[in-house]
Amino acid sequence: MPKNVSWDAKGNWEAKGVWGTQDSKGRGFHLDRWQARLDQLRITHHVPGASLAVLVGGDVHELASGVLHRGTGVEATTDSVFQLGSIAKIYTATLIMQLVESGELDLDAPVVNVLPEFAAADPEATRTITTRQLLSHTSGLTCDFTHDTGRGDDCLARYVEASQGVALDCPPGTAVSYSSVGYNVLGRIIEVLTGQTWDTALQDRLCTPLGLEATMTLPEEVLKFRAAMGHLGEPGQDPEPAAAWDLMPRSAGPYGRVIATAADVARLARLHLDGGTALDGTRLLAAESVAAMQRRETDVPDKWTVSADGWGLGWTLYDWFGAPGFGHDGASIGQYGYLRVVPEAGVAVVLLTNGGGARQLYATLFRELLQDLAGVRMPDSFAPEAEPPAVTIAPFVGAYKREGVVIPVPEHEGTPPLVYEFVDGMKALPPPLEMDLVPVSEKVFAGPGTGAFSEDWMPVVFDTLTNGTQCVYIGMRAAPKAA
């Protein structure tokens, strides 16, 4: 930590007359101050390595801390690349909006109009699902269908074919349910309309004009960069390197397989802050398209798993006590990324990590950064009250099911338990998870958190689809009541 920085017991910093002052809208970025804070929080939360990029005042500031691999000790640097996980969906959504602008794609026309081979498990859903629903996670298509269709350029075409029999989470338009399958269908639409693979379209239509020289999709492209290794372990302890660097097949690209530096992610965010123009003035999106992506398409019952208040066309939308924001989270094997943008302040913050208590690091660091640079107060972490309300689980007793997962909620005296069990094609995954639930409100309960994509507590949210069917949200996925 620099000698001219100190932190009090509450985590507030004091500078000894070196940098001057900064107002709440971020007219300065004190690199040494935030480097010290990143180092401190990374160690506290057992995160092996992290890269931070902050866009403020039109400039991108880059910081890094820790190591890329605890086994080798290779240092994390600002030019290190990390797996972005689901932040990749923003790249896919941006490409889709370019095609909408060009008149090649209608957001509200059925997907089968442009992709005749598309088929959901339900024939009526096949006829009605639209591109808008795919972008906003309201199509009903499920999330956790990872299917390896090989390394060939036909991998997405084969994935879409293989997904035809996969059950929907819910009927189209009845609820928001986070869907990676939907984003792979979007990726295939991009291929059909551009005549390019999704990977090539991404490079030609976004990366090259934006100057994103450290953004890629294929593992062999990563070899010339310093790459982060994911780490796994018990919460509150230093994690160990994962058994594999990447478990995602090439077919996961549109929903989860972009690798980049934090600064390159910030540069993509700047495109959306600057109304669709690149730094050199090249227009990649119309201002109207940029605004449409940030416009609320649906509310979100689970407002805590990814901090969402709603969803736009690709973007997760936030309401920070009246201040609007947008962004996205992402996860792969032992790597976790967070992007938050405050449009009114022209601020974007990107944090990429490789394991440990990444969520806790993000939560503390982003609260401080957004307050300091944009005058934004983020909500407190999700947790039950010290004295929870007297709420019964009785109205929600039953079995809930979505593709690959069953969630029985048995009747129980006292604290209600919940079981999360993988079945069918996902049966080889970890054993059933049983957790005691603590009431937060009449429909919201808290279970033990994982430390990676949740903090100390994980939300379990009961809701009702627009067709009257009860459902439960865990991890932003809707599982309807089956019995």
Short mmCIF file of C-alpha atoms in Angstrom, two decimals:
data_model
loop_
_atom_site.label_atom_id
_atom_site.label_comp_id
_atom_site.label_asym_id
_atom_site.label_seq_id
_atom_site.Cartn_x
_atom_site.Cartn_y
_atom_site.Cartn_z
CA MET A 1 0.00 0.00 0.00
CA PRO A 2 1.36 3.48 -0.81
CA LYS A 3 2.71 5.31 2.24
CA ASN A 4 0.36 8.23 1.72
CA VAL A 5 -2.81 6.12 2.01
CA SER A 6 -4.39 4.71 5.16
CA TRP A 7 -7.70 3.00 5.88
CA ASP A 8 -9.78 3.28 9.02
CA ALA A 9 -11.68 0.44 10.70
CA LYS A 10 -14.72 1.00 8.50
CA GLY A 11 -12.72 0.81 5.29
CA ASN A 12 -12.66 4.56 4.64
CA TRP A 13 -9.46 5.97 3.19
CA GLU A 14 -7.38 8.97 4.14
CA ALA A 15 -4.86 10.65 1.86
CA LYS A 16 -2.05 12.77 3.23
CA GLY A 17 -2.23 15.76 0.91
CA VAL A 18 -0.93 14.21 -2.29
CA TRP A 19 -3.73 14.02 -4.85
CA GLY A 20 -6.09 16.86 -4.02
CA THR A 21 -9.85 16.37 -4.07
CA GLN A 22 -12.45 14.82 -6.27
CA ASP A 23 -16.18 15.52 -6.53
CA SER A 24 -18.98 12.94 -6.59
CA LYS A 25 -19.12 12.87 -10.39
CA GLY A 26 -15.60 11.54 -10.74
CA ARG A 27 -13.52 14.41 -12.12
CA GLY A 28 -10.41 12.53 -11.15
CA PHE A 29 -9.32 8.97 -10.59
CA HIS A 30 -6.71 8.37 -7.92
CA LEU A 31 -4.91 5.30 -9.24
CA ASP A 32 -2.75 4.70 -6.15
CA ARG A 33 -5.73 4.96 -3.83
CA TRP A 34 -7.78 2.37 -5.74
CA GLN A 35 -4.79 0.11 -6.32
CA ALA A 36 -4.30 -0.05 -2.56
CA ARG A 37 -7.98 -0.78 -2.01
CA LEU A 38 -8.06 -3.49 -4.68
CA ASP A 39 -4.99 -5.15 -3.14
CA GLN A 40 -6.48 -5.02 0.33
CA LEU A 41 -9.91 -6.39 -0.59
CA ARG A 42 -8.50 -9.09 -2.86
CA ILE A 43 -6.41 -10.47 0.02
CA THR A 44 -9.27 -10.18 2.51
CA HIS A 45 -11.60 -12.20 0.30
CA HIS A 46 -9.04 -14.81 -0.83
CA VAL A 47 -9.21 -13.89 -4.51
CA PRO A 48 -5.98 -15.07 -6.21
CA GLY A 49 -5.96 -12.43 -8.94
CA ALA A 50 -8.05 -9.56 -10.25
CA SER A 51 -8.06 -7.00 -13.01
CA LEU A 52 -10.00 -3.74 -12.72
CA ALA A 53 -10.81 -1.21 -15.43
CA VAL A 54 -12.56 2.08 -14.71
CA LEU A 55 -13.96 4.37 -17.41
CA VAL A 56 -14.40 7.88 -16.03
CA GLY A 57 -14.04 11.28 -17.65
CA GLY A 58 -13.60 9.58 -21.02
CA ASP A 59 -10.45 7.72 -19.95
CA VAL A 60 -9.96 4.04 -19.14
CA HIS A 61 -7.82 3.41 -16.05
CA GLU A 62 -6.37 -0.07 -15.56
CA LEU A 63 -5.32 -1.88 -12.38
CA ALA A 64 -4.34 -5.46 -11.53
CA SER A 65 -3.56 -7.36 -8.36
CA GLY A 66 -2.39 -10.80 -7.27
CA VAL A 67 -1.55 -13.80 -9.43
CA LEU A 68 -3.08 -15.52 -12.44
CA HIS A 69 -2.25 -18.99 -11.12
CA ARG A 70 -1.45 -19.85 -7.51
CA GLY A 71 0.55 -22.85 -8.66
CA THR A 72 2.93 -20.94 -10.92
CA GLY A 73 2.81 -17.55 -9.21
CA VAL A 74 2.52 -15.70 -12.52
CA GLU A 75 1.57 -12.11 -11.74
CA ALA A 76 -1.77 -10.64 -12.80
CA THR A 77 -1.22 -7.60 -15.01
CA THR A 78 -3.52 -5.17 -16.78
CA ASP A 79 -2.90 -6.95 -20.09
CA SER A 80 -3.97 -10.33 -18.65
CA VAL A 81 -7.07 -11.94 -20.13
CA PHE A 82 -9.91 -13.58 -18.19
CA GLN A 83 -12.92 -15.63 -19.21
CA LEU A 84 -16.00 -13.37 -19.20
CA GLY A 85 -18.70 -16.02 -18.84
CA SER A 86 -22.13 -14.55 -19.48
CA ILE A 87 -20.83 -11.04 -20.13
CA ALA A 88 -20.43 -12.56 -23.62
CA LYS A 89 -24.20 -12.13 -24.01
CA ILE A 90 -23.72 -8.37 -24.35
CA TYR A 91 -21.46 -8.88 -27.36
CA THR A 92 -24.07 -11.13 -28.96
CA ALA A 93 -26.88 -8.68 -28.20
CA THR A 94 -24.92 -5.82 -29.74
CA LEU A 95 -24.38 -7.82 -32.95
CA ILE A 96 -28.09 -8.65 -33.08
CA MET A 97 -29.03 -4.97 -32.80
CA GLN A 98 -26.75 -4.16 -35.72
CA LEU A 99 -28.77 -6.62 -37.81
CA VAL A 100 -32.04 -5.10 -36.61
CA GLU A 101 -30.78 -1.68 -37.66
CA SER A 102 -29.83 -2.90 -41.12
CA GLY A 103 -33.37 -4.20 -41.66
CA GLU A 104 -32.22 -7.82 -41.88
CA LEU A 105 -33.96 -8.79 -38.64
CA ASP A 106 -37.30 -7.93 -37.04
CA LEU A 107 -37.24 -8.01 -33.24
CA ASP A 108 -40.91 -8.95 -33.03
CA ALA A 109 -41.15 -11.50 -35.83
CA PRO A 110 -41.01 -15.21 -34.95
CA VAL A 111 -37.50 -16.63 -34.88
CA VAL A 112 -38.53 -19.35 -37.35
CA ASN A 113 -38.97 -16.65 -40.02
CA VAL A 114 -35.19 -16.28 -40.22
CA LEU A 115 -34.18 -19.62 -38.70
CA PRO A 116 -36.57 -22.28 -40.03
CA GLU A 117 -34.68 -25.07 -38.29
CA PHE A 118 -35.35 -23.56 -34.86
CA ALA A 119 -37.72 -25.64 -32.77
CA ALA A 120 -38.63 -25.48 -29.11
CA ALA A 121 -39.98 -28.54 -27.31
CA ASP A 122 -43.50 -27.07 -27.57
CA PRO A 123 -44.85 -26.48 -31.13
CA GLU A 124 -46.77 -23.35 -30.12
CA ALA A 125 -43.62 -21.87 -28.58
CA THR A 126 -41.75 -22.65 -31.78
CA ARG A 127 -44.27 -20.62 -33.76
CA THR A 128 -44.31 -17.62 -31.42
CA ILE A 129 -40.87 -17.06 -29.81
CA THR A 130 -39.35 -13.78 -31.04
CA THR A 131 -35.88 -12.29 -31.09
CA ARG A 132 -37.01 -9.69 -28.54
CA GLN A 133 -37.94 -12.49 -26.15
CA LEU A 134 -34.57 -14.17 -26.65
CA LEU A 135 -32.74 -10.94 -25.85
CA SER A 136 -34.81 -10.23 -22.71
CA HIS A 137 -34.85 -13.80 -21.33
CA THR A 138 -38.63 -14.05 -21.70
CA SER A 139 -38.71 -16.80 -24.35
CA GLY A 140 -39.09 -19.61 -21.82
CA LEU A 141 -36.06 -21.44 -23.26
CA THR A 142 -33.96 -22.96 -20.53
CA CYS A 143 -30.43 -22.08 -19.45
CA ASP A 144 -28.35 -25.07 -18.42
CA PHE A 145 -28.04 -27.04 -21.63
CA THR A 146 -24.32 -27.27 -22.31
CA HIS A 147 -23.81 -29.46 -25.35
CA ASP A 148 -20.46 -30.06 -27.04
CA THR A 149 -20.95 -30.15 -30.80
CA GLY A 150 -17.26 -30.10 -31.65
CA ARG A 151 -14.82 -27.50 -32.90
CA GLY A 152 -16.16 -27.15 -36.42
CA ASP A 153 -17.71 -24.02 -37.89
CA ASP A 154 -21.06 -25.81 -37.79
CA CYS A 155 -21.03 -26.10 -33.99
CA LEU A 156 -23.85 -23.59 -33.43
CA ALA A 157 -26.05 -25.07 -36.15
CA ARG A 158 -25.63 -28.47 -34.52
CA TYR A 159 -26.30 -27.03 -31.06
CA VAL A 160 -29.59 -25.45 -32.17
CA GLU A 161 -30.60 -28.78 -33.69
CA ALA A 162 -29.68 -30.68 -30.50
CA SER A 163 -31.66 -28.27 -28.30
CA GLN A 164 -34.94 -28.90 -30.10
CA GLY A 165 -36.18 -31.43 -27.55
CA VAL A 166 -35.07 -29.55 -24.44
CA ALA A 167 -38.01 -28.66 -22.20
CA LEU A 168 -38.90 -25.00 -21.69
CA ASP A 169 -38.71 -23.44 -18.25
CA CYS A 170 -42.08 -21.79 -18.84
CA PRO A 171 -44.34 -20.77 -21.74
CA PRO A 172 -42.99 -17.83 -23.80
CA GLY A 173 -43.89 -14.43 -22.41
CA THR A 174 -45.12 -15.71 -19.03
CA ALA A 175 -41.98 -14.84 -17.03
CA VAL A 176 -38.35 -13.89 -17.18
CA SER A 177 -36.09 -16.94 -16.89
CA TYR A 178 -32.39 -16.61 -17.58
CA SER A 179 -31.61 -18.47 -20.81
CA SER A 180 -28.26 -19.37 -22.29
CA VAL A 181 -29.99 -21.54 -24.90
CA GLY A 182 -31.76 -18.42 -26.16
CA TYR A 183 -28.45 -16.64 -26.67
CA ASN A 184 -27.05 -19.52 -28.67
CA VAL A 185 -30.10 -19.27 -30.92
CA LEU A 186 -29.24 -15.57 -31.31
CA GLY A 187 -25.69 -16.55 -32.21
CA ARG A 188 -26.99 -18.84 -34.92
CA ILE A 189 -29.22 -16.05 -36.26
CA ILE A 190 -26.10 -13.90 -36.57
CA GLU A 191 -24.37 -16.63 -38.55
CA VAL A 192 -27.29 -17.11 -40.95
CA LEU A 193 -27.74 -13.40 -41.65
CA THR A 194 -24.04 -12.47 -41.94
CA GLY A 195 -22.76 -15.60 -43.66
CA GLN A 196 -19.96 -15.68 -41.04
CA THR A 197 -19.34 -17.76 -37.98
CA TRP A 198 -20.33 -16.03 -34.75
CA ASP A 199 -16.65 -15.81 -33.82
CA THR A 200 -15.71 -14.06 -37.08
CA ALA A 201 -18.72 -11.74 -36.99
CA LEU A 202 -17.72 -10.67 -33.49
CA GLN A 203 -14.19 -9.84 -34.60
CA ASP A 204 -15.16 -8.09 -37.84
CA ARG A 205 -18.19 -6.14 -36.63
CA LEU A 206 -17.20 -5.23 -33.07
CA CYS A 207 -13.64 -6.01 -32.02
CA THR A 208 -11.79 -4.59 -35.03
CA PRO A 209 -13.70 -1.28 -35.30
CA LEU A 210 -13.48 -0.78 -31.52
CA GLY A 211 -9.79 -1.64 -31.40
CA LEU A 212 -10.36 -4.55 -29.01
CA GLU A 213 -7.04 -6.25 -29.65
CA ALA A 214 -7.21 -8.38 -26.49
CA THR A 215 -10.69 -9.87 -27.03
CA MET A 216 -11.09 -13.37 -28.44
CA THR A 217 -13.29 -16.47 -28.43
CA LEU A 218 -11.05 -19.47 -29.17
CA PRO A 219 -8.51 -21.04 -26.77
CA GLU A 220 -5.70 -21.07 -29.32
CA GLU A 221 -6.03 -17.29 -29.60
CA VAL A 222 -5.40 -17.02 -25.86
CA LEU A 223 -1.91 -18.54 -26.10
CA LYS A 224 -0.22 -15.24 -26.98
CA PHE A 225 -1.65 -13.53 -23.88
CA ARG A 226 -1.20 -13.82 -20.13
CA ALA A 227 -4.26 -15.86 -19.20
CA ALA A 228 -5.96 -16.26 -15.83
CA MET A 229 -6.55 -19.74 -14.43
CA GLY A 230 -9.75 -20.31 -12.48
CA HIS A 231 -9.52 -21.39 -8.86
CA LEU A 232 -11.97 -23.36 -6.73
CA GLY A 233 -12.23 -24.02 -3.00
CA GLU A 234 -14.14 -23.58 0.22
CA PRO A 235 -15.44 -20.10 1.13
CA GLY A 236 -13.09 -18.15 3.38
CA GLN A 237 -10.00 -20.08 2.29
CA ASP A 238 -7.39 -19.61 -0.43
CA PRO A 239 -8.67 -21.61 -3.43
CA GLU A 240 -6.62 -23.99 -5.56
CA PRO A 241 -6.25 -23.99 -9.36
CA ALA A 242 -9.16 -25.69 -11.11
CA ALA A 243 -8.57 -29.03 -12.82
CA ALA A 244 -9.09 -27.47 -16.25
CA TRP A 245 -8.70 -23.98 -17.69
CA ASP A 246 -11.89 -24.16 -19.74
CA LEU A 247 -14.81 -26.59 -19.72
CA MET A 248 -16.94 -24.71 -22.25
CA PRO A 249 -17.25 -26.11 -25.78
CA ARG A 250 -17.00 -23.82 -28.80
CA SER A 251 -20.80 -23.95 -29.06
CA ALA A 252 -21.03 -21.97 -25.80
CA GLY A 253 -19.60 -18.87 -27.50
CA PRO A 254 -22.65 -16.59 -27.86
CA TYR A 255 -23.76 -17.09 -24.27
CA GLY A 256 -20.49 -17.47 -22.40
CA ARG A 257 -17.20 -17.78 -24.23
CA VAL A 258 -15.45 -14.47 -24.73
CA ILE A 259 -11.98 -13.95 -23.25
CA ALA A 260 -10.70 -10.39 -22.78
CA THR A 261 -8.88 -7.85 -20.66
CA ALA A 262 -10.90 -5.72 -18.27
CA ALA A 263 -9.96 -2.64 -20.30
CA ASP A 264 -11.39 -4.13 -23.50
CA VAL A 265 -14.69 -4.79 -21.70
CA ALA A 266 -14.70 -1.16 -20.57
CA ARG A 267 -14.18 -0.08 -24.19
CA LEU A 268 -17.22 -2.08 -25.25
CA ALA A 269 -19.19 -0.37 -22.48
CA ARG A 270 -17.97 3.00 -23.79
CA LEU A 271 -19.62 2.22 -27.15
CA HIS A 272 -22.95 2.05 -25.31
CA LEU A 273 -22.20 5.18 -23.29
CA ASP A 274 -21.24 7.13 -26.41
CA GLY A 275 -24.47 6.48 -28.29
CA GLY A 276 -23.08 3.75 -30.55
CA THR A 277 -19.96 5.44 -31.91
CA ALA A 278 -16.37 4.23 -31.62
CA LEU A 279 -13.58 6.55 -30.45
CA ASP A 280 -12.63 7.40 -34.04
CA GLY A 281 -16.22 8.43 -34.80
CA THR A 282 -17.22 5.23 -36.59
CA ARG A 283 -20.88 4.52 -35.94
CA LEU A 284 -21.51 0.89 -35.02
CA LEU A 285 -25.02 1.34 -33.60
CA ALA A 286 -27.64 4.05 -33.92
CA ALA A 287 -28.35 6.02 -30.78
CA GLU A 288 -31.92 4.70 -30.91
CA SER A 289 -30.65 1.11 -30.80
CA VAL A 290 -28.38 1.88 -27.86
CA ALA A 291 -31.33 3.39 -26.00
CA ALA A 292 -33.57 0.43 -26.86
CA MET A 293 -31.08 -2.00 -25.35
CA GLN A 294 -31.20 -0.07 -22.08
CA ARG A 295 -35.00 0.22 -22.01
CA ARG A 296 -36.82 -2.09 -19.59
CA GLU A 297 -38.46 -5.06 -21.28
CA THR A 298 -39.36 -6.98 -18.14
CA ASP A 299 -39.25 -6.74 -14.38
CA VAL A 300 -37.29 -9.33 -12.41
CA PRO A 301 -38.75 -11.08 -9.33
CA ASP A 302 -35.28 -12.17 -8.18
CA LYS A 303 -33.59 -8.80 -7.68
CA TRP A 304 -30.53 -10.14 -5.89
CA THR A 305 -28.77 -13.01 -7.72
CA VAL A 306 -27.34 -10.66 -10.34
CA SER A 307 -28.51 -7.45 -8.64
CA ALA A 308 -31.15 -7.00 -11.36
CA ASP A 309 -34.19 -4.74 -11.17
CA GLY A 310 -35.18 -5.49 -14.75
CA TRP A 311 -33.92 -6.62 -18.12
CA GLY A 312 -33.51 -4.79 -21.40
CA LEU A 313 -32.41 -6.11 -24.78
CA GLY A 314 -29.30 -7.86 -23.47
CA TRP A 315 -28.48 -5.59 -20.56
CA THR A 316 -29.25 -6.27 -16.93
CA LEU A 317 -30.88 -3.07 -15.61
CA TYR A 318 -30.35 -1.57 -12.15
CA ASP A 319 -32.16 1.06 -10.12
CA TRP A 320 -29.75 2.45 -7.53
CA PHE A 321 -32.20 4.43 -5.40
CA GLY A 322 -33.41 6.34 -8.45
CA ALA A 323 -30.14 6.35 -10.41
CA PRO A 324 -30.41 4.09 -13.48
CA GLY A 325 -27.63 1.74 -14.47
CA PHE A 326 -26.92 -1.24 -16.70
CA GLY A 327 -24.38 -4.04 -16.85
CA HIS A 328 -23.92 -7.80 -16.65
CA ASP A 329 -22.30 -10.54 -14.57
CA GLY A 330 -20.45 -13.60 -15.81
CA ALA A 331 -18.99 -16.86 -14.52
CA SER A 332 -16.99 -19.76 -15.89
CA ILE A 333 -14.98 -22.42 -14.07
CA GLY A 334 -13.50 -20.46 -11.17
CA GLN A 335 -13.61 -17.10 -12.97
CA TYR A 336 -16.12 -14.33 -12.25
CA GLY A 337 -16.69 -10.99 -13.95
CA TYR A 338 -18.76 -7.90 -13.13
CA LEU A 339 -19.64 -4.90 -15.32
CA ARG A 340 -21.58 -1.87 -14.07
CA VAL A 341 -22.34 1.31 -16.01
CA VAL A 342 -23.79 4.60 -14.73
CA PRO A 343 -24.89 6.42 -17.90
CA GLU A 344 -25.72 9.75 -16.27
CA ALA A 345 -22.16 9.99 -14.91
CA GLY A 346 -20.38 8.44 -17.91
CA VAL A 347 -18.82 5.84 -15.60
CA ALA A 348 -18.20 2.14 -16.26
CA VAL A 349 -16.44 -0.29 -13.92
CA VAL A 350 -15.21 -3.78 -14.85
CA LEU A 351 -13.82 -6.35 -12.43
CA LEU A 352 -12.48 -9.71 -13.63
CA THR A 353 -11.37 -12.32 -11.09
CA ASN A 354 -10.11 -15.90 -10.93
CA GLY A 355 -11.73 -17.40 -7.84
CA GLY A 356 -12.23 -17.06 -4.12
CA GLY A 357 -14.75 -14.65 -2.62
CA ALA A 358 -15.16 -12.75 -5.87
CA ARG A 359 -18.71 -11.67 -5.10
CA GLN A 360 -17.68 -10.13 -1.78
CA LEU A 361 -14.78 -8.33 -3.45
CA TYR A 362 -17.10 -6.97 -6.13
CA ALA A 363 -19.76 -5.87 -3.66
CA THR A 364 -17.46 -3.84 -1.43
CA LEU A 365 -15.27 -2.40 -4.17
CA PHE A 366 -18.11 -1.37 -6.49
CA ARG A 367 -20.10 0.24 -3.70
CA GLU A 368 -17.12 2.44 -2.94
CA LEU A 369 -16.20 3.15 -6.56
CA LEU A 370 -19.71 4.03 -7.76
CA GLN A 371 -20.35 6.21 -4.73
CA ASP A 372 -17.06 8.02 -5.22
CA LEU A 373 -17.07 8.38 -8.99
CA ALA A 374 -20.78 8.67 -9.77
CA GLY A 375 -22.52 9.59 -6.52
CA VAL A 376 -24.46 6.31 -6.71
CA ARG A 377 -25.48 4.26 -3.71
CA MET A 378 -25.78 0.54 -4.42
CA PRO A 379 -28.23 -1.51 -2.31
CA ASP A 380 -26.99 -3.42 0.69
CA SER A 381 -26.14 -7.10 0.32
CA PHE A 382 -29.00 -9.59 0.35
CA ALA A 383 -29.54 -11.02 3.83
CA PRO A 384 -32.39 -11.82 6.23
CA GLU A 385 -33.13 -9.59 9.18
CA ALA A 386 -31.71 -10.48 12.58
CA GLU A 387 -35.29 -11.26 13.57
CA PRO A 388 -36.91 -12.75 10.43
CA PRO A 389 -40.65 -12.31 9.86
CA ALA A 390 -42.98 -15.11 10.94
CA VAL A 391 -43.64 -16.54 7.47
CA THR A 392 -44.78 -20.07 6.68
CA ILE A 393 -43.58 -22.13 3.73
CA ALA A 394 -46.98 -23.82 3.49
CA PRO A 395 -48.28 -21.93 0.41
CA PHE A 396 -45.25 -23.11 -1.59
CA VAL A 397 -44.98 -26.77 -0.61
CA GLY A 398 -44.63 -29.03 -3.65
CA ALA A 399 -42.22 -30.10 -6.38
CA TYR A 400 -40.80 -27.61 -8.86
CA LYS A 401 -39.01 -28.65 -12.05
CA ARG A 402 -37.08 -27.22 -14.94
CA GLU A 403 -34.72 -28.86 -17.41
CA GLY A 404 -32.17 -30.93 -15.49
CA VAL A 405 -33.29 -29.81 -12.03
CA VAL A 406 -36.00 -30.74 -9.53
CA ILE A 407 -36.64 -28.66 -6.42
CA PRO A 408 -38.87 -30.38 -3.85
CA VAL A 409 -40.13 -28.10 -1.08
CA PRO A 410 -41.42 -30.46 1.63
CA GLU A 411 -43.74 -29.51 4.45
CA HIS A 412 -41.64 -29.04 7.54
CA GLU A 413 -41.98 -27.82 11.09
CA GLY A 414 -39.86 -24.80 11.92
CA THR A 415 -37.23 -23.65 9.42
CA PRO A 416 -38.23 -24.87 5.95
CA PRO A 417 -35.67 -26.91 3.99
CA LEU A 418 -35.25 -26.88 0.25
CA VAL A 419 -33.58 -29.51 -1.93
CA TYR A 420 -31.91 -28.65 -5.25
CA GLU A 421 -31.31 -31.86 -7.18
CA PHE A 422 -29.83 -32.46 -10.63
CA VAL A 423 -31.67 -35.02 -12.76
CA ASP A 424 -31.84 -36.40 -16.31
CA GLY A 425 -28.91 -35.18 -18.41
CA MET A 426 -27.43 -33.22 -15.50
CA LYS A 427 -27.55 -36.13 -13.05
CA ALA A 428 -23.75 -36.55 -13.10
CA LEU A 429 -23.30 -33.09 -11.60
CA PRO A 430 -22.84 -32.50 -7.83
CA PRO A 431 -25.10 -34.32 -5.33
CA PRO A 432 -28.36 -32.76 -4.17
CA LEU A 433 -28.02 -29.54 -2.21
CA GLU A 434 -30.21 -29.27 0.87
CA MET A 435 -30.50 -25.91 2.56
CA ASP A 436 -32.48 -24.43 5.40
CA LEU A 437 -34.35 -21.31 4.40
CA VAL A 438 -34.72 -18.15 6.44
CA PRO A 439 -37.75 -15.95 5.64
CA VAL A 440 -37.09 -12.48 4.23
CA SER A 441 -40.65 -11.66 3.17
CA GLU A 442 -43.81 -13.55 2.27
CA LYS A 443 -42.33 -14.81 -1.00
CA VAL A 444 -38.58 -14.40 -0.53
CA PHE A 445 -36.32 -16.68 1.51
CA ALA A 446 -32.57 -16.80 2.10
CA GLY A 447 -30.36 -19.87 1.90
CA PRO A 448 -26.60 -20.24 2.48
CA GLY A 449 -24.51 -18.45 -0.15
CA THR A 450 -21.67 -19.88 -2.21
CA GLY A 451 -19.24 -16.96 -2.04
CA ALA A 452 -18.83 -16.80 -5.81
CA PHE A 453 -22.09 -15.83 -7.47
CA SER A 454 -23.76 -14.94 -4.21
CA GLU A 455 -22.46 -13.52 -0.98
CA ASP A 456 -23.31 -14.88 2.46
CA TRP A 457 -26.93 -15.55 1.49
CA MET A 458 -28.59 -16.83 -1.68
CA PRO A 459 -32.12 -15.68 -2.64
CA VAL A 460 -34.92 -18.19 -3.17
CA VAL A 461 -37.91 -16.36 -4.63
CA PHE A 462 -41.42 -17.76 -5.10
CA ASP A 463 -43.58 -16.13 -7.75
CA THR A 464 -46.46 -16.80 -10.13
CA LEU A 465 -46.29 -16.98 -13.93
CA THR A 466 -48.77 -14.86 -15.85
CA ASN A 467 -50.71 -18.08 -16.62
CA GLY A 468 -51.26 -18.62 -12.88
CA THR A 469 -48.66 -21.36 -12.32
CA GLN A 470 -46.51 -21.05 -9.21
CA CYS A 471 -42.74 -21.07 -9.71
CA VAL A 472 -39.54 -20.70 -7.73
CA TYR A 473 -36.49 -18.69 -8.80
CA ILE A 474 -33.03 -19.92 -7.90
CA GLY A 475 -30.13 -18.42 -9.82
CA MET A 476 -32.52 -16.30 -11.93
CA ARG A 477 -33.99 -19.50 -13.45
CA ALA A 478 -37.75 -20.08 -13.12
CA ALA A 479 -38.82 -23.59 -12.15
CA PRO A 480 -42.62 -24.04 -12.40
CA LYS A 481 -44.53 -26.09 -9.85
CA ALA A 482 -45.05 -29.57 -11.23
CA ALA A 483 -46.86 -31.20 -8.32
#
